[in-house]
XYZ file of N, CA, C and O in Angstrom:
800
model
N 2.833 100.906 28.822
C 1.772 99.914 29.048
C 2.158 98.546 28.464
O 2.024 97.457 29.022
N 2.669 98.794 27.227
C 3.401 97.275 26.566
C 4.295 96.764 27.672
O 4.077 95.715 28.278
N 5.333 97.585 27.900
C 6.147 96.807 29.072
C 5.200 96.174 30.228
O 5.086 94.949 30.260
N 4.624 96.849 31.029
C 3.955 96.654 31.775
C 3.494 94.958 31.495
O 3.887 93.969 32.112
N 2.758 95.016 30.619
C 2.257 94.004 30.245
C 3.053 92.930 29.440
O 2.335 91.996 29.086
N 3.873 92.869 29.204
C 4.690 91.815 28.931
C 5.984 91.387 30.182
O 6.766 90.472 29.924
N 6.076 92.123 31.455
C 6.295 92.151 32.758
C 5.611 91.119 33.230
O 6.183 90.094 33.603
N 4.466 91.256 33.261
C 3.080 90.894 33.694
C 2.746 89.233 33.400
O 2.345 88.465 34.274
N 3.034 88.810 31.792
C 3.111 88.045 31.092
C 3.968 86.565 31.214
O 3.756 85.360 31.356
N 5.258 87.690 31.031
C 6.225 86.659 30.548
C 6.783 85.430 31.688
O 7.275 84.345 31.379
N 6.543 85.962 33.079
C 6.902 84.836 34.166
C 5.991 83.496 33.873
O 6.367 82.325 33.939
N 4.446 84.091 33.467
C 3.791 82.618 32.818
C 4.169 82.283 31.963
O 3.963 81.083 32.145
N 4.706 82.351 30.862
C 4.858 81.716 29.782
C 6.561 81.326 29.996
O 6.903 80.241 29.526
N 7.386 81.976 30.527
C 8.367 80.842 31.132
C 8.255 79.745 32.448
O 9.238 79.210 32.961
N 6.564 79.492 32.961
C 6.599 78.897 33.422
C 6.438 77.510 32.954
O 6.852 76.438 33.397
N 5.668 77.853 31.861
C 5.001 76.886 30.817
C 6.126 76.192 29.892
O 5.847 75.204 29.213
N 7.610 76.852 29.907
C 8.218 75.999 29.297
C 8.627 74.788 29.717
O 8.927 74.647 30.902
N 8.708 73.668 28.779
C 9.396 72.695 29.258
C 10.562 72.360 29.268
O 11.349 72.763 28.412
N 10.941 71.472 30.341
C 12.419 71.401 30.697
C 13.004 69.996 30.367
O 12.919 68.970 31.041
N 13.875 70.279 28.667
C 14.370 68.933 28.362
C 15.388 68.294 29.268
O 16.362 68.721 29.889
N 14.647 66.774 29.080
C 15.571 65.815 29.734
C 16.670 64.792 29.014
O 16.250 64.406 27.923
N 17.574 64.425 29.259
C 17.943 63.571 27.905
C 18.874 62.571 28.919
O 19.904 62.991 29.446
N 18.379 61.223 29.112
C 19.225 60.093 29.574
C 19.847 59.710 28.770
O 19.334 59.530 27.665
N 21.453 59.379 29.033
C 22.397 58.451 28.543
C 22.020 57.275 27.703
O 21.346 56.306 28.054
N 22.507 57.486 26.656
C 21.873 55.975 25.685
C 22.209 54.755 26.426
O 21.567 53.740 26.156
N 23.118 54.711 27.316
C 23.309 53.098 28.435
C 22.449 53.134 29.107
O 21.959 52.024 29.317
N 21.772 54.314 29.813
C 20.278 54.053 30.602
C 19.303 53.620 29.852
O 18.608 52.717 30.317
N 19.077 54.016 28.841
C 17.857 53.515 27.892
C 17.665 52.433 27.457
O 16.589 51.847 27.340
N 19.290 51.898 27.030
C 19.476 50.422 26.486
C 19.454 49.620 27.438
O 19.131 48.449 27.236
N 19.721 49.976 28.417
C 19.635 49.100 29.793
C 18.229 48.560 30.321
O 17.722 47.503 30.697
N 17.957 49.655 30.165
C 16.294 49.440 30.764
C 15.337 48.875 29.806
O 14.502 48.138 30.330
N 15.223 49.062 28.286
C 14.547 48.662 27.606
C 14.237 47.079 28.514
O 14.913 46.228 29.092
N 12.834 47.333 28.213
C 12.217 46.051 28.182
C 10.907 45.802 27.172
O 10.046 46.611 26.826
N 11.067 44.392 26.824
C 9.961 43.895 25.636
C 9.249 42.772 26.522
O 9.611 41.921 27.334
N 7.630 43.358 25.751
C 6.722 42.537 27.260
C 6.466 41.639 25.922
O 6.774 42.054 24.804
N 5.749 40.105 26.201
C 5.460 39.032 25.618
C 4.040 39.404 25.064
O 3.558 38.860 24.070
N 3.257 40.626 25.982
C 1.666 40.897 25.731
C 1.874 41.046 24.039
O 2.893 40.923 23.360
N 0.651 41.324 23.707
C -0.439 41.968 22.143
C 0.346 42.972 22.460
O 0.832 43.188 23.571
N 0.503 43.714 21.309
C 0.821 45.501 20.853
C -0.062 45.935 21.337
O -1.119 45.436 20.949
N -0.182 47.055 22.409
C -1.310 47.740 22.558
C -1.088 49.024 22.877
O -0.012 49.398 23.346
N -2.071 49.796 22.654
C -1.920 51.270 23.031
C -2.892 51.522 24.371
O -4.003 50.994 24.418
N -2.309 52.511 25.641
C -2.961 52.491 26.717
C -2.946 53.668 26.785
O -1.858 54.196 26.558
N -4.176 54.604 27.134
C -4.173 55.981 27.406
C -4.991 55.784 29.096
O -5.919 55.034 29.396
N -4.029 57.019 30.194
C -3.587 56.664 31.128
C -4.557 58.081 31.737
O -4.499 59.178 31.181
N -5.167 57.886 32.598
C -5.960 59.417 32.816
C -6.316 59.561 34.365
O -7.095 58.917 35.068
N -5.412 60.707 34.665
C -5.579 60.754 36.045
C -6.951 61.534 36.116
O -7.083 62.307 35.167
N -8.095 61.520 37.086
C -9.449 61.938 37.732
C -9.123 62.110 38.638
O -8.223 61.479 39.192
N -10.080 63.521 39.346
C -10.525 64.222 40.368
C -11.356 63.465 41.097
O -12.406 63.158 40.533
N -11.167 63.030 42.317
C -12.759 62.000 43.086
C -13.548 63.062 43.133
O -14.738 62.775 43.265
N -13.269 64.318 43.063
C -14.654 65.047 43.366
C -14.709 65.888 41.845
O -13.893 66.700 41.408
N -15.710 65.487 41.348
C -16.110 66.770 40.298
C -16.023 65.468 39.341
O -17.143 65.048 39.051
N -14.845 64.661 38.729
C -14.529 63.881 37.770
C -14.061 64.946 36.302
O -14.530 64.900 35.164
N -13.287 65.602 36.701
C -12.638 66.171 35.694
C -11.254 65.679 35.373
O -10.479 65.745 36.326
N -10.718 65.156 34.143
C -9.424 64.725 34.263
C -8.665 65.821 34.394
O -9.050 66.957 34.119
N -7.287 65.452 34.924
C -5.940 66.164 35.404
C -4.674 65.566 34.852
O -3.498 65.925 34.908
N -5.167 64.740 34.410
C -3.590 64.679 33.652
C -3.660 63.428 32.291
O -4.657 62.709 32.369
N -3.017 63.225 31.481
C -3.200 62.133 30.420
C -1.415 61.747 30.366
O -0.400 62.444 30.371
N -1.701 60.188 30.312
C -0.302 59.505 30.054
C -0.572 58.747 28.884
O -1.712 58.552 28.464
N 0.516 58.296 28.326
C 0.159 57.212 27.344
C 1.095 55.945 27.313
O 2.296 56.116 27.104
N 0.628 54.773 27.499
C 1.392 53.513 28.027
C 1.512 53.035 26.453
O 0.441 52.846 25.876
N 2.592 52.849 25.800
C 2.891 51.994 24.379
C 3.600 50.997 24.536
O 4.814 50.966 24.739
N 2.594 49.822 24.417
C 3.556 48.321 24.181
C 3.897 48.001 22.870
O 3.296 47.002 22.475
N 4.817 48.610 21.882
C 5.711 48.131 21.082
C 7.162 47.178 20.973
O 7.462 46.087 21.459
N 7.739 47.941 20.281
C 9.307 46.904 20.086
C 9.839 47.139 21.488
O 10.666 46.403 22.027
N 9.258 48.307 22.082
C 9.585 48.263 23.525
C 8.586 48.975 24.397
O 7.944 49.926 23.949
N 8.413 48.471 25.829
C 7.529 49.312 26.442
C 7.590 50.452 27.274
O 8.237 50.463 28.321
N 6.732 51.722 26.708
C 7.342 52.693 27.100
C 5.889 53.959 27.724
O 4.692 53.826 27.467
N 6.266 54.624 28.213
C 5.014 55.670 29.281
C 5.561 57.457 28.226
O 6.486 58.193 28.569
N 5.030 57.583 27.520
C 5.059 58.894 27.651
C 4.020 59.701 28.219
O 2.825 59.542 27.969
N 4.685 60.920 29.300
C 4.003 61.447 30.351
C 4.235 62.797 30.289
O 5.068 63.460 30.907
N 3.090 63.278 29.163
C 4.215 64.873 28.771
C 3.687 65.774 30.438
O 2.748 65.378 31.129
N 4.536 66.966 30.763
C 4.553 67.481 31.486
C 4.352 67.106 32.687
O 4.015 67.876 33.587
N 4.600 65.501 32.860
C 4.575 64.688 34.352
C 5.871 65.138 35.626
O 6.819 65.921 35.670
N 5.165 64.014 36.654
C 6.217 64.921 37.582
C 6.618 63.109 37.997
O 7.635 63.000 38.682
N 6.141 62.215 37.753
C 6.818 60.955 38.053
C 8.228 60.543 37.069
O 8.636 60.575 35.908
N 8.591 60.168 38.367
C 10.170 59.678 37.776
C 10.525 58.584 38.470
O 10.037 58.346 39.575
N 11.341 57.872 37.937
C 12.065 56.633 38.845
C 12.961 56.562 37.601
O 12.569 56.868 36.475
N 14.931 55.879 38.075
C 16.014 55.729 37.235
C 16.140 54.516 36.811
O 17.077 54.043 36.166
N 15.109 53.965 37.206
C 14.613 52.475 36.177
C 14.088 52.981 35.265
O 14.218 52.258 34.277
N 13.618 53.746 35.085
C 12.795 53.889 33.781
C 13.094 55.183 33.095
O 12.166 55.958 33.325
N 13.973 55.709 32.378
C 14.713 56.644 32.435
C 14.227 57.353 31.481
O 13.866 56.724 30.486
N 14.119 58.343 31.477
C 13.526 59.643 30.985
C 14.061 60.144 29.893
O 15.289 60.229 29.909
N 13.365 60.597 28.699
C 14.185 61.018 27.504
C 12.863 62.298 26.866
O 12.140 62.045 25.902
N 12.814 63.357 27.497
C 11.717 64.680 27.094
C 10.401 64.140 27.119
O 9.772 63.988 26.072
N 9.754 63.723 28.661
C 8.848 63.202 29.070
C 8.469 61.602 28.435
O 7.365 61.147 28.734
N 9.295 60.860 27.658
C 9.082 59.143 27.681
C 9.881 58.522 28.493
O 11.091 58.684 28.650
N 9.127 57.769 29.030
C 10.061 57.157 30.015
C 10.093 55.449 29.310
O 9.067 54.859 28.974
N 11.336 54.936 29.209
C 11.734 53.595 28.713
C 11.903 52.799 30.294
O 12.089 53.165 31.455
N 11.696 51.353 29.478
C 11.692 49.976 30.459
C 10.590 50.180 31.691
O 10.708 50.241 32.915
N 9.443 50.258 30.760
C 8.114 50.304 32.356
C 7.967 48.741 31.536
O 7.576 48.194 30.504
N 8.502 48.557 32.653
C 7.978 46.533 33.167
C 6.969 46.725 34.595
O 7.028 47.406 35.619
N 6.092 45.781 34.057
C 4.746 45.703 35.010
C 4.980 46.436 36.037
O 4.251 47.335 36.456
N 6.319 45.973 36.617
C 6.332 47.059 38.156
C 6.367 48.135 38.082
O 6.085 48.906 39.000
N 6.914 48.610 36.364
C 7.423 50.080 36.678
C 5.651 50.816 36.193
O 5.210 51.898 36.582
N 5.034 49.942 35.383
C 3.859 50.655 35.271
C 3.333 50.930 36.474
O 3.053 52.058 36.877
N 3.147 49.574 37.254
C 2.037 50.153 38.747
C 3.071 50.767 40.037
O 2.851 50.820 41.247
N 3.821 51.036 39.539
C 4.933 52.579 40.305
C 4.146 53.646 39.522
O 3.769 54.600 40.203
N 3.829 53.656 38.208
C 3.134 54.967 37.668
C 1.607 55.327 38.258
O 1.194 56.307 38.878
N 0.952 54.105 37.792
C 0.054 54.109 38.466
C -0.549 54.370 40.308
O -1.610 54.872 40.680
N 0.301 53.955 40.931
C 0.172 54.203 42.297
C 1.072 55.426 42.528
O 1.116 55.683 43.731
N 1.808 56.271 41.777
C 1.594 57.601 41.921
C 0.752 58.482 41.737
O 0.827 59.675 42.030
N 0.018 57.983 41.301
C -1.035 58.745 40.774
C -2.495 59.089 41.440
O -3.178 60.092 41.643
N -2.586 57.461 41.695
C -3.695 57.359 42.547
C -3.889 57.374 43.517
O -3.320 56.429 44.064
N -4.721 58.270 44.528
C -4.425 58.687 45.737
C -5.796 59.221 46.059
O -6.556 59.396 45.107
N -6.181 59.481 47.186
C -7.314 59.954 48.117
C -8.139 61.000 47.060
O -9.369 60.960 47.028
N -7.491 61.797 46.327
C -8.192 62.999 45.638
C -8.263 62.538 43.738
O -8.886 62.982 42.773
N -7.530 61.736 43.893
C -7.461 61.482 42.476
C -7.937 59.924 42.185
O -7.677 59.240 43.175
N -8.503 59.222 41.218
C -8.622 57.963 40.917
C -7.950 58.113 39.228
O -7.986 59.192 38.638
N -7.223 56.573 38.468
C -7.013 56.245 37.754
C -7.567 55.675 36.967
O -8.113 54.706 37.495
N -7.835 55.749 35.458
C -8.324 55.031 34.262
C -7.579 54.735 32.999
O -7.189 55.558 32.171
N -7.449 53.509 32.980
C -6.434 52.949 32.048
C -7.507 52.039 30.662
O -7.933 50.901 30.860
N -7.697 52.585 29.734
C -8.097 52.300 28.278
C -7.171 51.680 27.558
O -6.030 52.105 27.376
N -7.555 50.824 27.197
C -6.174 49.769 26.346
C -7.222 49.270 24.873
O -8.391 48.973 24.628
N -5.896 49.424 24.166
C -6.857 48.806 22.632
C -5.292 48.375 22.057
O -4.198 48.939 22.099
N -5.771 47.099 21.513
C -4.611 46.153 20.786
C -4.734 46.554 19.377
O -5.726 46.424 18.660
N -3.563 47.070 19.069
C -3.524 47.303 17.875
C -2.037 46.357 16.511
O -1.396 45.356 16.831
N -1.942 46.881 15.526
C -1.027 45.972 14.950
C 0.569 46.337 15.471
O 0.766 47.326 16.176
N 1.412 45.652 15.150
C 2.977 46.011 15.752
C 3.127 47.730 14.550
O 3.584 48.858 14.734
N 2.771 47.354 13.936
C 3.151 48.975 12.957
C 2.917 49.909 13.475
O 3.664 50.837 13.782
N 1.745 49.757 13.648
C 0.581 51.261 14.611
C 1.266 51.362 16.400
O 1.076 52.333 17.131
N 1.769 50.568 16.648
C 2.271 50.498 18.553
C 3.784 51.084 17.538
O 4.139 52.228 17.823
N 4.432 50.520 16.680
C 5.813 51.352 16.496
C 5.562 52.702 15.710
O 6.411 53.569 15.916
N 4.533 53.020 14.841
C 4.253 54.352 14.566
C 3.683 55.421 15.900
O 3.617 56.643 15.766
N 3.386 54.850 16.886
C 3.108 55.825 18.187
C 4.260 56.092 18.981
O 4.408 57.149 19.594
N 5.150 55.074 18.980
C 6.301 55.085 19.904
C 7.422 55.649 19.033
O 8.588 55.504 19.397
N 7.117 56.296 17.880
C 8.528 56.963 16.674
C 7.493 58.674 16.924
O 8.032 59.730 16.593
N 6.440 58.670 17.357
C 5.445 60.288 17.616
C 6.264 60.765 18.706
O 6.957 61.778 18.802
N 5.962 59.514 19.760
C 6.322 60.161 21.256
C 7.708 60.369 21.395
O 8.139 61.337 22.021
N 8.602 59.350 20.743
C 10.003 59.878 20.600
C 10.485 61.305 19.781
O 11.611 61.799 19.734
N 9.404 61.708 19.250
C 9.490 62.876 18.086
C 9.170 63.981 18.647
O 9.567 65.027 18.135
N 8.344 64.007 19.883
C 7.382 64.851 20.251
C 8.376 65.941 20.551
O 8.512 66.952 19.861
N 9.233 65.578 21.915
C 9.917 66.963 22.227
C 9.217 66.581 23.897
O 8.383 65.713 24.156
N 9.774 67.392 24.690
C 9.348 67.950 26.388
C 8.070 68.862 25.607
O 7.948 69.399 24.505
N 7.181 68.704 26.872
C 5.953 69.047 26.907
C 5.708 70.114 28.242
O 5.956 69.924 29.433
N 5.046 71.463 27.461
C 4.905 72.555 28.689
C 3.530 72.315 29.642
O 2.476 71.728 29.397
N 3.892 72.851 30.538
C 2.686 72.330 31.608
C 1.014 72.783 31.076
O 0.606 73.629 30.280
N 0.541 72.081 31.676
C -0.646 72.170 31.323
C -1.420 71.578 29.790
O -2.604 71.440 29.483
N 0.110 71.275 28.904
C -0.479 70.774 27.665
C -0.302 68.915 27.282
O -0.170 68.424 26.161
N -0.347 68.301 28.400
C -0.021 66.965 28.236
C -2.069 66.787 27.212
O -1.891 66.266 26.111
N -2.790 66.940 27.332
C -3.839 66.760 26.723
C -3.566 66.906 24.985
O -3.687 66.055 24.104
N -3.303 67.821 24.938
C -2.813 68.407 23.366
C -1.831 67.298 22.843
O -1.911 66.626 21.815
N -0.903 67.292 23.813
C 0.123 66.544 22.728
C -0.314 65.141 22.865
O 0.387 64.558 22.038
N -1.033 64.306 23.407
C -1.573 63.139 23.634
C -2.626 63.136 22.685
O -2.430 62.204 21.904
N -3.545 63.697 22.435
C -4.345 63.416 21.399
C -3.885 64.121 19.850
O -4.522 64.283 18.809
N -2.693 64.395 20.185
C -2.408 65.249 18.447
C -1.520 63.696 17.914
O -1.198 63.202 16.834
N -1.406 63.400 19.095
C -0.325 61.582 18.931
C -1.427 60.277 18.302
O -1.195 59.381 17.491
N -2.645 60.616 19.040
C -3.720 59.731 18.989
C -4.268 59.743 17.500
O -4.431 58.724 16.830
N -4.598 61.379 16.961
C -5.746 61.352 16.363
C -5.177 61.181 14.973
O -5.890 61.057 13.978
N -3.150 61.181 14.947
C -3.241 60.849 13.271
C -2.611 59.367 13.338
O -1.970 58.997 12.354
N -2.774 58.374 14.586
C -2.969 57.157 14.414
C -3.820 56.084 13.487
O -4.948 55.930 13.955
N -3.621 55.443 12.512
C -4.596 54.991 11.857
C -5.888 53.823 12.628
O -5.523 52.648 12.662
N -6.892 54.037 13.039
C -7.697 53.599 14.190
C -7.943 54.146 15.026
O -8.623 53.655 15.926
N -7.463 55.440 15.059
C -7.829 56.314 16.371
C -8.560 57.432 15.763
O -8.680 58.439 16.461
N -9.052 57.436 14.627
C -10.179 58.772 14.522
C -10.922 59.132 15.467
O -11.123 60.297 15.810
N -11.404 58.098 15.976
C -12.287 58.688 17.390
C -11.939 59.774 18.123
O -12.725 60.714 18.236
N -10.853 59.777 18.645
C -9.927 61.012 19.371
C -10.340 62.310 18.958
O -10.157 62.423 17.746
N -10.639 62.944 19.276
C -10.264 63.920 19.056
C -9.234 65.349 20.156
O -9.083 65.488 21.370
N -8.862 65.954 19.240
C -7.993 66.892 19.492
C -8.647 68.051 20.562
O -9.559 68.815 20.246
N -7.887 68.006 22.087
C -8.244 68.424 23.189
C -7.313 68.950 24.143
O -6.297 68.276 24.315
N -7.442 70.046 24.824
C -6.288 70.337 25.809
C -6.942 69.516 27.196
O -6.406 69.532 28.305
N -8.240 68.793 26.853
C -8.660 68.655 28.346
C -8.647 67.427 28.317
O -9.204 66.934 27.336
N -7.984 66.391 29.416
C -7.728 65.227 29.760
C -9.435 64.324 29.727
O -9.478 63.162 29.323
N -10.308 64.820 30.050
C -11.316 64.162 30.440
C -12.112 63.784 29.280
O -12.395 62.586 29.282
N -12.694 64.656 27.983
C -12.285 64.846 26.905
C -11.760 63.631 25.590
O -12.421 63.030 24.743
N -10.334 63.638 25.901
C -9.797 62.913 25.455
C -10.461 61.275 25.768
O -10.909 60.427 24.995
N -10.273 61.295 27.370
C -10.683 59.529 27.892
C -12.268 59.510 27.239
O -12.519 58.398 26.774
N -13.012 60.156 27.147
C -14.200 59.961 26.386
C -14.380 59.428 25.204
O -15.039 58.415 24.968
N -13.591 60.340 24.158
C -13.358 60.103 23.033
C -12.476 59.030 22.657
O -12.505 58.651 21.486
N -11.561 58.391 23.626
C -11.153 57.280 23.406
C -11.336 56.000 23.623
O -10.646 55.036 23.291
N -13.186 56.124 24.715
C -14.073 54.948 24.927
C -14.619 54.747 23.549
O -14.831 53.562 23.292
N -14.919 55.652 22.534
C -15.352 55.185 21.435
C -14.949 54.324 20.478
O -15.719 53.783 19.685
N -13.547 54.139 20.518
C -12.660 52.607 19.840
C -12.868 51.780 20.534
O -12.711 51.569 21.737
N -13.564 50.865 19.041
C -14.388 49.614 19.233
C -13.238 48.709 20.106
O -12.099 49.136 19.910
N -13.290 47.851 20.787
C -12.377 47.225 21.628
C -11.959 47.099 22.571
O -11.355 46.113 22.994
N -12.281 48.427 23.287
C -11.560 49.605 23.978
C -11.935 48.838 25.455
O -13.080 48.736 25.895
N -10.550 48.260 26.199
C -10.795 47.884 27.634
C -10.702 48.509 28.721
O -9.571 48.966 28.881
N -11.489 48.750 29.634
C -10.911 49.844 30.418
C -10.786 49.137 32.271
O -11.419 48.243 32.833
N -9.939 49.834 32.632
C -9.790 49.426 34.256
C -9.667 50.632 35.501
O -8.624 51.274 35.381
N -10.093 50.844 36.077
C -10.024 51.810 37.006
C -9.095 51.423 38.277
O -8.968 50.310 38.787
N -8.562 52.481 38.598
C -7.762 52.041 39.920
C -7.751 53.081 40.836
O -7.349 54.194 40.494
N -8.244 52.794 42.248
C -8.110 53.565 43.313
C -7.701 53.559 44.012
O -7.000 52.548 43.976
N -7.438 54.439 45.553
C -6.345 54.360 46.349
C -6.325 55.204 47.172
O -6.358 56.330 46.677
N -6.267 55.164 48.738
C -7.052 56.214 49.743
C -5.713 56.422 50.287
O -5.684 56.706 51.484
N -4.881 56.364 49.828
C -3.218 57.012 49.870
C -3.460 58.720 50.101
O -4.363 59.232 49.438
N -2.658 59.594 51.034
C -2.194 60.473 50.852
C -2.000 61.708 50.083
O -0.873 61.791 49.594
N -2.953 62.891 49.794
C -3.026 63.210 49.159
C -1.273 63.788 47.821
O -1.162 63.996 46.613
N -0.325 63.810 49.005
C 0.810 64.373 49.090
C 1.560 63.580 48.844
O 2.192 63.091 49.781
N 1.846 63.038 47.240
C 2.510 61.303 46.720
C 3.943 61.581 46.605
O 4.695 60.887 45.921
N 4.422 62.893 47.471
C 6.078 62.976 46.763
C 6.631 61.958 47.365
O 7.341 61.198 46.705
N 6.423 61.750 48.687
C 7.099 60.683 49.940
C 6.972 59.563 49.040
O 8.024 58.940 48.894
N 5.903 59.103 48.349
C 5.703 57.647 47.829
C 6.938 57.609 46.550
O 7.396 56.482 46.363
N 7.494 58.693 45.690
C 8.672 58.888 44.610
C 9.826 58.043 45.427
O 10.464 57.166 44.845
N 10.134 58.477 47.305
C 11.289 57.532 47.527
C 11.134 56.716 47.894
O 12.133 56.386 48.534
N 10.090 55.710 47.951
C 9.803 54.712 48.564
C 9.700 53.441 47.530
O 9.653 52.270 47.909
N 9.677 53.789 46.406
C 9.817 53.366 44.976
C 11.090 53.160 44.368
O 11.566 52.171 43.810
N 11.795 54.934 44.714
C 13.059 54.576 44.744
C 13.947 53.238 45.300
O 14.507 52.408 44.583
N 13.921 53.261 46.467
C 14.267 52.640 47.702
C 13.683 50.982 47.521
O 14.252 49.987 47.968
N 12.661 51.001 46.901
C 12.217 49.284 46.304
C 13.181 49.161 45.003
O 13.421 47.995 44.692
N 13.713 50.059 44.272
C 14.150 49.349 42.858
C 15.438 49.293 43.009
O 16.095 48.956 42.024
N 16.193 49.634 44.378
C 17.717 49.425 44.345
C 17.939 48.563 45.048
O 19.098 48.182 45.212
């Protein structure tokens, strides 16, 4: 019966692992880019148009450099090169390449931004570099375990559920938010080469 059941088991929990990535330090250095904006921290939350349950959490950090960590994401582009779900050098375009993957006929986008000091944007961006690849289904967890020992982010609290999180992170005083929609296709893989195909 043990076998049985660890038969049974174990294909989920190797589904759930994550699969490290590690770009070339010339891709990273290459791409780095430093935006002129405020330090700010952006938590990135994909929604269901129907129901309004979140589905996924990103986190946009404008520090010494600007960077998307997207644990257990499926967006990619080789501008912005991947190092165990952070992706380096999202310059404006490469953000709304993130963003307009995202957003589509079934899903809408919400982007929360709060300016914080250069310490606190480089103490988030030394977490997400720390974090490790992220197994599916837990981008919520590791996004608010990043958030909540931020100094200014008590609000957060600690959640596997995306929706959750964007709640608890309307409660920092400051807190700007923007929505973005998009009657795109439910099926955004086609839009990955078309992105491609713009950045070369």
């Amino acid at each position: 019966m043990r076998r049985l059941l660890l038969v049974l088991i174990l294909p989920l929990f190797l589904a759930n692992c994550a699969e490290p990535v590690w770009a070339p330090d010339e891709a990273v250095a290459r791409a780095r880019y430093v935006s002129s904006e405020p330090p700010s921290i952006s938590l990135i939350t994909v929604v269901r148009t129907l129901g309004g349950e979140g589905a996924h959490s990103g986190l946009l950090i404008n520090g010494s450099q600007r960077v998307i960590f997207d644990p257990a994401g499926t967006w990619t582009n080789p501008a912005a090169p991947e190092r165990n779900d952070l992706h380096y050098g999202i310059t404006p375009r490469m953000e709304q390449y993130y963003i307009d993957y995202h957003a589509r006929e079934t899903y809408y986008v919400v982007k929360q931004t709060v300016l914080v000091s250069p310490e606190v944007a480089e103490l988030a961006l030394q977490r997400a570099e720390a974090n490790g690849a992220v197994g599916k289904a837990l981008c919520g967890t590791s996004i608010s375990a990043i958030l909540r020992d931020l100094p200014g982010f008590d609000a957060v609290r600690r959640s596997y559920f995306p929706g959750k999180i964007m709640k608890s992170f309307a409660e920092i005083p400051g807190v700007q938010t923007q929505k973005y929609t998009d009657d795109s296709p439910d099926d955004n893989k086609p839009l990955l080469v078309e992105q491609l195909v713009a950045t070369q």
